[in-house]
Amino acid sequence: MIRLVCRMLKKFAGKMCCCSKKQRRHSSVQTSSYHTQAKRNIDRETSMAQSVQSVLSVKMNLIIEPIVEDVEKVEYNQLQKQFSRETQTAAEDIAQSFTEYISSKDAESVQSSPRSQKQKGVRAKICNFFARMFAKASICRIFSQVKTKYHSEANVSDDDAVNSLLVDVEPVLQTGGDPLGLIHRLQNLSRDDMLELTGDLSDLLYSHVTGDRALESVREGSLGTEESDLHPAAIIYNDIRNRVVCFLSLTGWWLENQVSRYSEKVLTLMENETTAQIPQVTEPEPEPEREDPTVAAEAEHRQVSKTCLRFVISTLIRKVRKAVNGDRSFFTDLESTIQRMVDETWAQLKGTDVNILSRNAENLVKVVFRDIRRKWGSSWGVLVAIERGDPELLQYIATSCKNHLMKPRSSICC
């Protein structure tokens, strides 16, 4: 009996030992499989981040190139390096969110399924990235233009000027800890917020151009005073403030009408990249630039021209209001007035060869202002025509633009 029990115990021990070895081998296989899958996930995320960065860079350049075309070469190079770093950081964040969005869906339904909350989150991050780049490029443009215009009074070291400016701009653009709230903030500026943001950006740009802090006397001297009576510092501050007002107005319009178009293109390209292996999936939106690059280039050019027209109209209104010493509240709804004038003037320019660009917009304002004031007799006459919505005024503005921009290049400074 004892011998039988010993044999049974030996068999049981042998089975346990064999079972333990099998379990260890199975555990080793599972661990190896886990590490392999983890490596594949990391490689896939890295590849996705690189793809997103490439797409963002292309679309970002389409947005900012018309803005920074007049920026000096040194500052332009600094700006490109900084934007390249920001694009890489944004691409990693967007790629991670996009991967989570794709993982929550079947590959066959990526493009046909309704927009989920995760997809909206990806779109919001893309829009916010473009909004930040547009705002920063515009601010750097103001800095470069003012520094060049007042070079004798400017006190700027070109070695790191743009990087220093962008570092200081960052807190001004922050929205209470919400990294995705920039668009909402700039699209919904109240009168008080507009004044506060205008003041903050004007002070910041003034300090970077001159190397001095904007004193209260400089700020007050820029309001309601003839330019010939101003101190040089107040003249610079006044110029900066006017440019900032135009920038905020233009940014609000761009965010309302353009940023979603760029974000949709990026998201579509990302989804196509992910589902390229599925034969039945077709691109939801044709890409005319592949078929005919000229058509896409012309569309982009028209959009830039319309954006510059808004700058011309808003600056004309500001010059007229300043000429009659009218304050911001003179118009019933300034934004609606600007938008109406832009839409109606653009309708008359559509189909012509008139191209309003950033390099000729400022000079165009001067000649159009001179023409309409001569036609209506005085700035008050122009102001009344604007308030009444006189269609003849808009027709005359369009005609003036055609006359001056269709003349030989030497007739209007660029």
CSV table of C-alpha atoms in Angstrom, one decimal:
chain,number,residue,atom,x,y,z
A,1,MET,CA,0.0,0.0,0.0
A,2,ILE,CA,2.8,2.4,0.9
A,3,ARG,CA,4.6,1.5,-2.3
A,4,LEU,CA,1.4,2.2,-4.3
A,5,VAL,CA,0.9,5.6,-2.6
A,6,CYS,CA,4.5,6.5,-3.4
A,7,ARG,CA,4.0,5.7,-7.1
A,8,MET,CA,0.8,7.8,-7.2
A,9,LEU,CA,2.6,10.8,-5.6
A,10,LYS,CA,5.5,10.5,-8.0
A,11,LYS,CA,3.0,10.5,-11.0
A,12,PHE,CA,1.1,13.5,-9.6
A,13,ALA,CA,4.4,15.4,-8.9
A,14,GLY,CA,5.5,14.7,-12.5
A,15,LYS,CA,2.2,16.0,-13.9
A,16,MET,CA,2.4,19.1,-11.8
A,17,CYS,CA,6.0,19.8,-13.0
A,18,CYS,CA,5.0,19.3,-16.6
A,19,CYS,CA,2.0,21.6,-16.2
A,20,SER,CA,4.2,24.2,-14.6
A,21,LYS,CA,6.6,24.1,-17.5
A,22,LYS,CA,3.8,24.5,-20.0
A,23,GLN,CA,2.3,27.5,-18.1
A,24,ARG,CA,5.7,29.1,-18.0
A,25,ARG,CA,6.2,28.7,-21.7
A,26,HIS,CA,2.7,30.0,-22.4
A,27,SER,CA,3.4,33.0,-20.1
A,28,SER,CA,6.6,33.7,-21.9
A,29,VAL,CA,4.8,33.6,-25.3
A,30,GLN,CA,2.1,36.0,-24.0
A,31,THR,CA,4.8,38.4,-22.7
A,32,SER,CA,6.6,38.3,-26.0
A,33,SER,CA,3.3,38.9,-27.9
A,34,TYR,CA,2.5,41.9,-25.6
A,35,HIS,CA,5.8,43.5,-26.3
A,36,THR,CA,5.5,43.0,-30.0
A,37,GLN,CA,2.0,44.5,-30.1
A,38,ALA,CA,3.2,47.4,-27.9
A,39,LYS,CA,6.1,48.1,-30.4
A,40,ARG,CA,3.6,48.0,-33.3
A,41,ASN,CA,1.4,50.5,-31.5
A,42,ILE,CA,4.3,52.9,-30.9
A,43,ASP,CA,5.4,52.6,-34.5
A,44,ARG,CA,1.9,53.2,-35.7
A,45,GLU,CA,1.5,56.3,-33.5
A,46,THR,CA,4.9,57.6,-34.6
A,47,SER,CA,3.9,57.2,-38.2
A,48,MET,CA,0.6,58.9,-37.7
A,49,ALA,CA,2.2,61.8,-35.9
A,50,GLN,CA,4.6,62.3,-38.8
A,51,SER,CA,1.8,62.1,-41.4
A,52,VAL,CA,-0.3,64.7,-39.4
A,53,GLN,CA,2.7,67.0,-39.1
A,54,SER,CA,3.3,66.8,-42.8
A,55,VAL,CA,-0.3,67.7,-43.6
A,56,LEU,CA,-0.5,70.5,-41.0
A,57,SER,CA,2.7,72.0,-42.3
A,58,VAL,CA,1.4,72.2,-45.9
A,59,LYS,CA,-1.9,73.7,-44.9
A,60,MET,CA,-0.3,76.1,-42.3
A,61,ASN,CA,2.1,77.5,-45.0
A,62,LEU,CA,-0.9,78.2,-47.3
A,63,ILE,CA,-2.4,80.2,-44.4
A,64,ILE,CA,0.6,82.2,-43.2
A,65,GLU,CA,2.6,82.8,-46.3
A,66,PRO,CA,0.4,85.7,-47.5
A,67,ILE,CA,0.6,87.2,-44.1
A,68,VAL,CA,4.4,87.1,-43.6
A,69,GLU,CA,5.5,87.7,-47.2
A,70,ASP,CA,6.7,91.2,-46.2
A,71,VAL,CA,8.5,90.1,-43.0
A,72,GLU,CA,12.3,90.5,-43.1
A,73,LYS,CA,14.3,87.4,-43.8
A,74,VAL,CA,15.9,87.0,-40.4
A,75,GLU,CA,12.5,87.3,-38.7
A,76,TYR,CA,10.9,85.0,-41.2
A,77,ASN,CA,13.5,82.3,-40.5
A,78,GLN,CA,12.9,82.7,-36.7
A,79,LEU,CA,9.2,82.4,-37.3
A,80,GLN,CA,9.5,79.3,-39.4
A,81,LYS,CA,11.6,77.5,-36.8
A,82,GLN,CA,9.2,78.4,-34.0
A,83,PHE,CA,6.2,77.3,-36.0
A,84,SER,CA,8.0,74.0,-37.0
A,85,ARG,CA,8.4,73.2,-33.3
A,86,GLU,CA,4.8,74.1,-32.5
A,87,THR,CA,3.6,72.0,-35.5
A,88,GLN,CA,5.4,69.0,-34.3
A,89,THR,CA,4.0,69.3,-30.8
A,90,ALA,CA,0.4,69.8,-32.1
A,91,ALA,CA,0.8,66.9,-34.5
A,92,GLU,CA,1.7,64.5,-31.7
A,93,ASP,CA,-1.4,65.6,-29.7
A,94,ILE,CA,-3.7,65.5,-32.7
A,95,ALA,CA,-2.4,62.1,-33.8
A,96,GLN,CA,-3.0,60.6,-30.4
A,97,SER,CA,-6.6,61.9,-30.3
A,98,PHE,CA,-7.2,60.8,-33.9
A,99,THR,CA,-5.9,57.3,-33.1
A,100,GLU,CA,-8.3,57.0,-30.2
A,101,TYR,CA,-11.1,58.2,-32.5
A,102,ILE,CA,-10.2,55.5,-35.1
A,103,SER,CA,-9.9,52.8,-32.5
A,104,SER,CA,-13.5,53.4,-31.4
A,105,LYS,CA,-14.8,52.6,-34.8
A,106,ASP,CA,-14.8,49.7,-37.3
A,107,ALA,CA,-12.5,50.3,-40.2
A,108,GLU,CA,-15.4,50.0,-42.7
A,109,SER,CA,-17.4,52.7,-41.1
A,110,VAL,CA,-14.8,55.4,-40.5
A,111,GLN,CA,-16.0,57.7,-43.2
A,112,SER,CA,-19.7,56.7,-43.2
A,113,SER,CA,-20.4,56.9,-39.5
A,114,PRO,CA,-21.9,60.0,-37.8
A,115,ARG,CA,-19.5,62.5,-36.3
A,116,SER,CA,-18.7,61.4,-32.8
A,117,GLN,CA,-17.6,63.4,-29.8
A,118,LYS,CA,-14.0,62.2,-30.3
A,119,GLN,CA,-14.1,63.3,-34.0
A,120,LYS,CA,-15.3,66.7,-32.9
A,121,GLY,CA,-12.4,66.8,-30.4
A,122,VAL,CA,-9.9,66.2,-33.1
A,123,ARG,CA,-11.5,68.8,-35.3
A,124,ALA,CA,-11.4,71.4,-32.5
A,125,LYS,CA,-7.7,70.8,-31.9
A,126,ILE,CA,-6.9,71.2,-35.6
A,127,CYS,CA,-9.0,74.5,-35.7
A,128,ASN,CA,-7.3,75.8,-32.6
A,129,PHE,CA,-3.8,75.0,-34.0
A,130,PHE,CA,-4.6,77.0,-37.2
A,131,ALA,CA,-6.1,79.8,-35.1
A,132,ARG,CA,-2.9,80.2,-33.0
A,133,MET,CA,-0.7,80.1,-36.1
A,134,PHE,CA,-2.8,82.7,-37.9
A,135,ALA,CA,-2.8,85.0,-34.8
A,136,LYS,CA,0.9,84.7,-34.1
A,137,ALA,CA,1.8,85.2,-37.8
A,138,SER,CA,-0.3,88.4,-37.9
A,139,ILE,CA,1.2,89.7,-34.7
A,140,CYS,CA,4.7,89.1,-36.0
A,141,ARG,CA,3.7,90.9,-39.2
A,142,ILE,CA,2.6,94.0,-37.2
A,143,PHE,CA,5.9,93.9,-35.3
A,144,SER,CA,8.0,93.7,-38.4
A,145,GLN,CA,6.1,96.5,-40.2
A,146,VAL,CA,6.2,98.9,-37.3
A,147,LYS,CA,9.9,98.2,-36.6
A,148,THR,CA,10.7,98.8,-40.3
A,149,LYS,CA,8.6,102.0,-40.5
A,150,TYR,CA,10.0,103.6,-37.3
A,151,HIS,CA,13.5,102.1,-37.6
A,152,SER,CA,15.2,105.3,-36.2
A,153,GLU,CA,13.1,105.0,-33.0
A,154,ALA,CA,13.1,101.2,-32.8
A,155,ASN,CA,15.3,99.4,-30.4
A,156,VAL,CA,15.3,95.8,-31.4
A,157,SER,CA,17.9,93.0,-31.5
A,158,ASP,CA,17.3,90.8,-34.5
A,159,ASP,CA,19.1,87.9,-32.9
A,160,ASP,CA,16.1,86.6,-31.0
A,161,ALA,CA,13.4,89.2,-31.5
A,162,VAL,CA,10.6,87.0,-32.9
A,163,ASN,CA,11.2,84.2,-30.4
A,164,SER,CA,11.1,86.7,-27.5
A,165,LEU,CA,7.9,88.2,-28.9
A,166,LEU,CA,6.1,84.9,-29.3
A,167,VAL,CA,7.0,83.8,-25.8
A,168,ASP,CA,5.4,87.0,-24.4
A,169,VAL,CA,2.4,86.7,-26.7
A,170,GLU,CA,1.6,83.2,-25.5
A,171,PRO,CA,0.0,84.3,-22.1
A,172,VAL,CA,-2.0,87.0,-23.8
A,173,LEU,CA,-3.6,84.4,-26.2
A,174,GLN,CA,-4.2,81.9,-23.3
A,175,THR,CA,-7.9,81.5,-22.4
A,176,GLY,CA,-8.1,80.7,-18.7
A,177,GLY,CA,-6.4,77.3,-18.9
A,178,ASP,CA,-8.5,76.1,-21.8
A,179,PRO,CA,-6.2,75.2,-24.7
A,180,LEU,CA,-9.1,74.9,-27.1
A,181,GLY,CA,-10.8,78.1,-26.2
A,182,LEU,CA,-8.9,80.6,-28.4
A,183,ILE,CA,-11.3,80.4,-31.4
A,184,HIS,CA,-14.4,80.9,-29.1
A,185,ARG,CA,-12.7,83.9,-27.4
A,186,LEU,CA,-11.6,85.7,-30.6
A,187,GLN,CA,-15.0,85.1,-32.3
A,188,ASN,CA,-17.0,86.4,-29.4
A,189,LEU,CA,-15.2,89.5,-28.2
A,190,SER,CA,-17.4,91.9,-26.3
A,191,ARG,CA,-16.7,95.6,-26.4
A,192,ASP,CA,-14.8,95.4,-23.1
A,193,ASP,CA,-12.8,92.3,-24.1
A,194,MET,CA,-12.0,94.0,-27.4
A,195,LEU,CA,-10.6,97.1,-25.7
A,196,GLU,CA,-8.7,95.0,-23.1
A,197,LEU,CA,-7.1,92.7,-25.7
A,198,THR,CA,-6.3,95.6,-28.0
A,199,GLY,CA,-4.6,97.4,-25.1
A,200,ASP,CA,-2.6,94.2,-24.0
A,201,LEU,CA,-1.3,93.5,-27.5
A,202,SER,CA,-0.5,97.2,-28.2
A,203,ASP,CA,1.5,97.5,-25.0
A,204,LEU,CA,3.3,94.2,-25.8
A,205,LEU,CA,4.2,95.2,-29.3
A,206,TYR,CA,5.2,98.7,-28.3
A,207,SER,CA,7.6,97.4,-25.7
A,208,HIS,CA,9.2,94.9,-28.1
A,209,VAL,CA,9.6,97.6,-30.9
A,210,THR,CA,10.9,100.4,-28.7
A,211,GLY,CA,12.4,98.5,-25.7
A,212,ASP,CA,10.3,100.8,-23.4
A,213,ARG,CA,7.1,100.3,-21.5
A,214,ALA,CA,4.0,102.1,-22.8
A,215,LEU,CA,3.4,104.9,-20.3
A,216,GLU,CA,-0.2,106.2,-19.6
A,217,SER,CA,0.7,109.5,-21.3
A,218,VAL,CA,1.7,107.6,-24.4
A,219,ARG,CA,-1.6,105.7,-24.5
A,220,GLU,CA,-3.7,108.8,-23.8
A,221,GLY,CA,-1.8,110.8,-26.4
A,222,SER,CA,-2.9,108.4,-29.1
A,223,LEU,CA,-6.5,109.2,-28.7
A,224,GLY,CA,-8.4,112.1,-30.3
A,225,THR,CA,-5.2,114.1,-31.1
A,226,GLU,CA,-3.9,115.3,-34.5
A,227,GLU,CA,-0.9,113.2,-35.5
A,228,SER,CA,1.2,116.3,-36.1
A,229,ASP,CA,0.8,117.2,-32.4
A,230,LEU,CA,1.8,113.8,-31.0
A,231,HIS,CA,5.0,112.8,-29.4
A,232,PRO,CA,7.0,110.3,-31.5
A,233,ALA,CA,6.3,107.6,-28.9
A,234,ALA,CA,2.5,108.2,-29.1
A,235,ILE,CA,2.7,108.1,-32.9
A,236,ILE,CA,4.2,104.7,-32.8
A,237,TYR,CA,1.7,103.5,-30.2
A,238,ASN,CA,-1.2,104.9,-32.2
A,239,ASP,CA,0.0,103.1,-35.3
A,240,ILE,CA,0.4,99.8,-33.5
A,241,ARG,CA,-3.1,100.1,-31.9
A,242,ASN,CA,-4.7,100.8,-35.2
A,243,ARG,CA,-3.0,97.7,-36.7
A,244,VAL,CA,-4.1,95.6,-33.8
A,245,VAL,CA,-7.7,96.6,-34.2
A,246,CYS,CA,-7.6,95.6,-37.9
A,247,PHE,CA,-5.9,92.3,-36.9
A,248,LEU,CA,-8.6,91.4,-34.4
A,249,SER,CA,-11.4,92.3,-36.9
A,250,LEU,CA,-9.7,90.3,-39.7
A,251,THR,CA,-9.1,87.3,-37.4
A,252,GLY,CA,-12.7,87.2,-36.3
A,253,TRP,CA,-13.8,87.1,-39.9
A,254,TRP,CA,-11.2,84.5,-40.8
A,255,LEU,CA,-12.1,82.2,-37.9
A,256,GLU,CA,-15.8,82.5,-38.8
A,257,ASN,CA,-15.4,81.8,-42.5
A,258,GLN,CA,-12.1,80.0,-43.2
A,259,VAL,CA,-10.6,77.9,-40.4
A,260,SER,CA,-13.2,75.1,-40.6
A,261,ARG,CA,-12.4,74.7,-44.3
A,262,TYR,CA,-8.7,74.0,-43.6
A,263,SER,CA,-9.5,71.7,-40.6
A,264,GLU,CA,-11.9,69.6,-42.8
A,265,LYS,CA,-9.2,69.1,-45.4
A,266,VAL,CA,-6.7,68.0,-42.8
A,267,LEU,CA,-9.2,65.6,-41.2
A,268,THR,CA,-10.3,64.2,-44.5
A,269,LEU,CA,-6.6,63.5,-45.5
A,270,MET,CA,-6.0,61.8,-42.1
A,271,GLU,CA,-9.1,59.6,-42.5
A,272,ASN,CA,-8.1,58.7,-46.1
A,273,GLU,CA,-4.6,57.8,-44.9
A,274,THR,CA,-6.0,55.5,-42.3
A,275,THR,CA,-8.5,53.7,-44.5
A,276,ALA,CA,-6.4,53.6,-47.7
A,277,GLN,CA,-6.3,49.8,-47.7
A,278,ILE,CA,-10.1,49.5,-48.1
A,279,PRO,CA,-10.8,49.3,-51.9
A,280,GLN,CA,-14.4,50.4,-51.7
A,281,VAL,CA,-13.7,53.6,-49.8
A,282,THR,CA,-13.6,56.6,-52.0
A,283,GLU,CA,-12.4,60.1,-51.1
A,284,PRO,CA,-15.4,62.1,-49.7
A,285,GLU,CA,-14.1,65.3,-51.3
A,286,PRO,CA,-12.3,65.7,-54.6
A,287,GLU,CA,-8.9,67.3,-54.5
A,288,PRO,CA,-8.8,69.7,-57.5
A,289,GLU,CA,-5.2,70.6,-56.8
A,290,ARG,CA,-4.1,67.1,-57.9
A,291,GLU,CA,-6.1,67.4,-61.1
A,292,ASP,CA,-5.4,71.0,-61.9
A,293,PRO,CA,-3.1,72.9,-59.5
A,294,THR,CA,-4.0,76.2,-61.2
A,295,VAL,CA,-7.6,76.0,-60.1
A,296,ALA,CA,-6.6,75.5,-56.5
A,297,ALA,CA,-4.1,78.3,-56.6
A,298,GLU,CA,-6.6,80.7,-58.1
A,299,ALA,CA,-9.1,79.8,-55.4
A,300,GLU,CA,-6.5,80.5,-52.7
A,301,HIS,CA,-5.6,83.7,-54.4
A,302,ARG,CA,-9.2,84.9,-54.5
A,303,GLN,CA,-9.6,84.1,-50.8
A,304,VAL,CA,-6.5,86.2,-49.9
A,305,SER,CA,-7.8,89.0,-52.1
A,306,LYS,CA,-11.1,89.0,-50.2
A,307,THR,CA,-9.4,89.0,-46.9
A,308,CYS,CA,-7.3,92.0,-47.9
A,309,LEU,CA,-10.5,93.7,-49.1
A,310,ARG,CA,-11.9,93.4,-45.6
A,311,PHE,CA,-8.8,95.1,-44.3
A,312,VAL,CA,-9.3,97.9,-46.8
A,313,ILE,CA,-12.9,98.4,-45.9
A,314,SER,CA,-12.4,98.3,-42.1
A,315,THR,CA,-9.4,100.7,-42.4
A,316,LEU,CA,-11.5,103.1,-44.6
A,317,ILE,CA,-14.2,103.2,-42.0
A,318,ARG,CA,-11.7,103.9,-39.3
A,319,LYS,CA,-10.1,106.7,-41.3
A,320,VAL,CA,-13.5,108.3,-41.9
A,321,ARG,CA,-14.5,108.0,-38.3
A,322,LYS,CA,-11.2,109.5,-37.2
A,323,ALA,CA,-11.5,112.4,-39.6
A,324,VAL,CA,-14.8,113.4,-38.1
A,325,ASN,CA,-13.7,112.7,-34.5
A,326,GLY,CA,-16.3,109.9,-34.1
A,327,ASP,CA,-15.8,107.2,-31.5
A,328,ARG,CA,-16.3,103.5,-31.7
A,329,SER,CA,-20.0,103.7,-30.9
A,330,PHE,CA,-20.9,106.0,-33.8
A,331,PHE,CA,-22.1,103.1,-36.0
A,332,THR,CA,-25.1,101.1,-34.9
A,333,ASP,CA,-23.3,97.8,-35.6
A,334,LEU,CA,-19.8,98.3,-36.9
A,335,GLU,CA,-19.1,94.6,-37.6
A,336,SER,CA,-22.3,94.2,-39.6
A,337,THR,CA,-21.5,97.4,-41.5
A,338,ILE,CA,-18.0,96.1,-42.4
A,339,GLN,CA,-19.3,92.7,-43.5
A,340,ARG,CA,-22.1,94.2,-45.6
A,341,MET,CA,-19.7,96.5,-47.4
A,342,VAL,CA,-17.2,93.7,-48.0
A,343,ASP,CA,-19.8,91.3,-49.4
A,344,GLU,CA,-21.3,93.9,-51.7
A,345,THR,CA,-18.0,95.3,-52.9
A,346,TRP,CA,-16.6,91.9,-53.5
A,347,ALA,CA,-19.7,91.0,-55.6
A,348,GLN,CA,-18.8,93.9,-57.9
A,349,LEU,CA,-15.1,92.9,-58.1
A,350,LYS,CA,-15.8,89.2,-58.7
A,351,GLY,CA,-14.9,88.1,-62.2
A,352,THR,CA,-12.4,90.9,-62.7
A,353,ASP,CA,-8.6,90.8,-62.8
A,354,VAL,CA,-8.4,92.9,-59.6
A,355,ASN,CA,-6.2,91.3,-57.0
A,356,ILE,CA,-5.9,93.1,-53.7
A,357,LEU,CA,-2.8,91.8,-51.9
A,358,SER,CA,-1.3,92.5,-48.5
A,359,ARG,CA,1.6,94.4,-50.2
A,360,ASN,CA,-0.7,96.9,-51.9
A,361,ALA,CA,-3.7,97.1,-49.5
A,362,GLU,CA,-2.3,99.9,-47.3
A,363,ASN,CA,-1.6,102.1,-50.3
A,364,LEU,CA,-5.0,101.2,-51.8
A,365,VAL,CA,-6.7,102.5,-48.6
A,366,LYS,CA,-5.1,105.9,-49.1
A,367,VAL,CA,-6.1,106.3,-52.8
A,368,VAL,CA,-9.6,105.0,-52.3
A,369,PHE,CA,-10.1,107.3,-49.3
A,370,ARG,CA,-8.9,110.2,-51.3
A,371,ASP,CA,-11.3,109.3,-54.2
A,372,ILE,CA,-14.4,108.9,-52.1
A,373,ARG,CA,-13.8,112.0,-50.0
A,374,ARG,CA,-13.4,114.0,-53.2
A,375,LYS,CA,-16.6,112.4,-54.7
A,376,TRP,CA,-18.8,113.0,-51.6
A,377,GLY,CA,-17.2,116.4,-50.7
A,378,SER,CA,-16.0,115.6,-47.2
A,379,SER,CA,-15.5,112.9,-44.6
A,380,TRP,CA,-18.9,113.7,-43.2
A,381,GLY,CA,-20.5,113.0,-46.6
A,382,VAL,CA,-18.7,109.7,-46.8
A,383,LEU,CA,-19.8,108.8,-43.2
A,384,VAL,CA,-23.4,109.5,-44.0
A,385,ALA,CA,-23.2,107.4,-47.1
A,386,ILE,CA,-21.8,104.5,-45.1
A,387,GLU,CA,-24.5,104.8,-42.4
A,388,ARG,CA,-27.2,104.9,-45.1
A,389,GLY,CA,-25.8,101.9,-46.9
A,390,ASP,CA,-25.6,104.0,-50.1
A,391,PRO,CA,-25.0,101.5,-53.0
A,392,GLU,CA,-23.4,104.2,-55.1
A,393,LEU,CA,-20.6,104.4,-52.5
A,394,LEU,CA,-19.8,100.7,-52.7
A,395,GLN,CA,-19.9,100.9,-56.5
A,396,TYR,CA,-17.5,103.8,-56.4
A,397,ILE,CA,-15.1,102.0,-54.0
A,398,ALA,CA,-15.1,99.0,-56.4
A,399,THR,CA,-14.5,101.3,-59.4
A,400,SER,CA,-11.7,103.0,-57.5
A,401,CYS,CA,-10.1,99.7,-56.7
A,402,LYS,CA,-10.3,98.7,-60.4
A,403,ASN,CA,-8.9,102.0,-61.6
A,404,HIS,CA,-5.9,101.9,-59.4
A,405,LEU,CA,-5.0,98.2,-59.4
A,406,MET,CA,-5.4,97.9,-63.2
A,407,LYS,CA,-2.9,100.7,-63.8
A,408,PRO,CA,0.7,99.9,-64.5
A,409,ARG,CA,2.5,98.6,-61.3
A,410,SER,CA,4.5,101.8,-61.0
A,411,SER,CA,1.4,103.9,-60.5
A,412,ILE,CA,0.7,102.5,-57.0
A,413,CYS,CA,3.5,101.7,-54.6
A,414,CYS,CA,3.6,98.0,-53.6
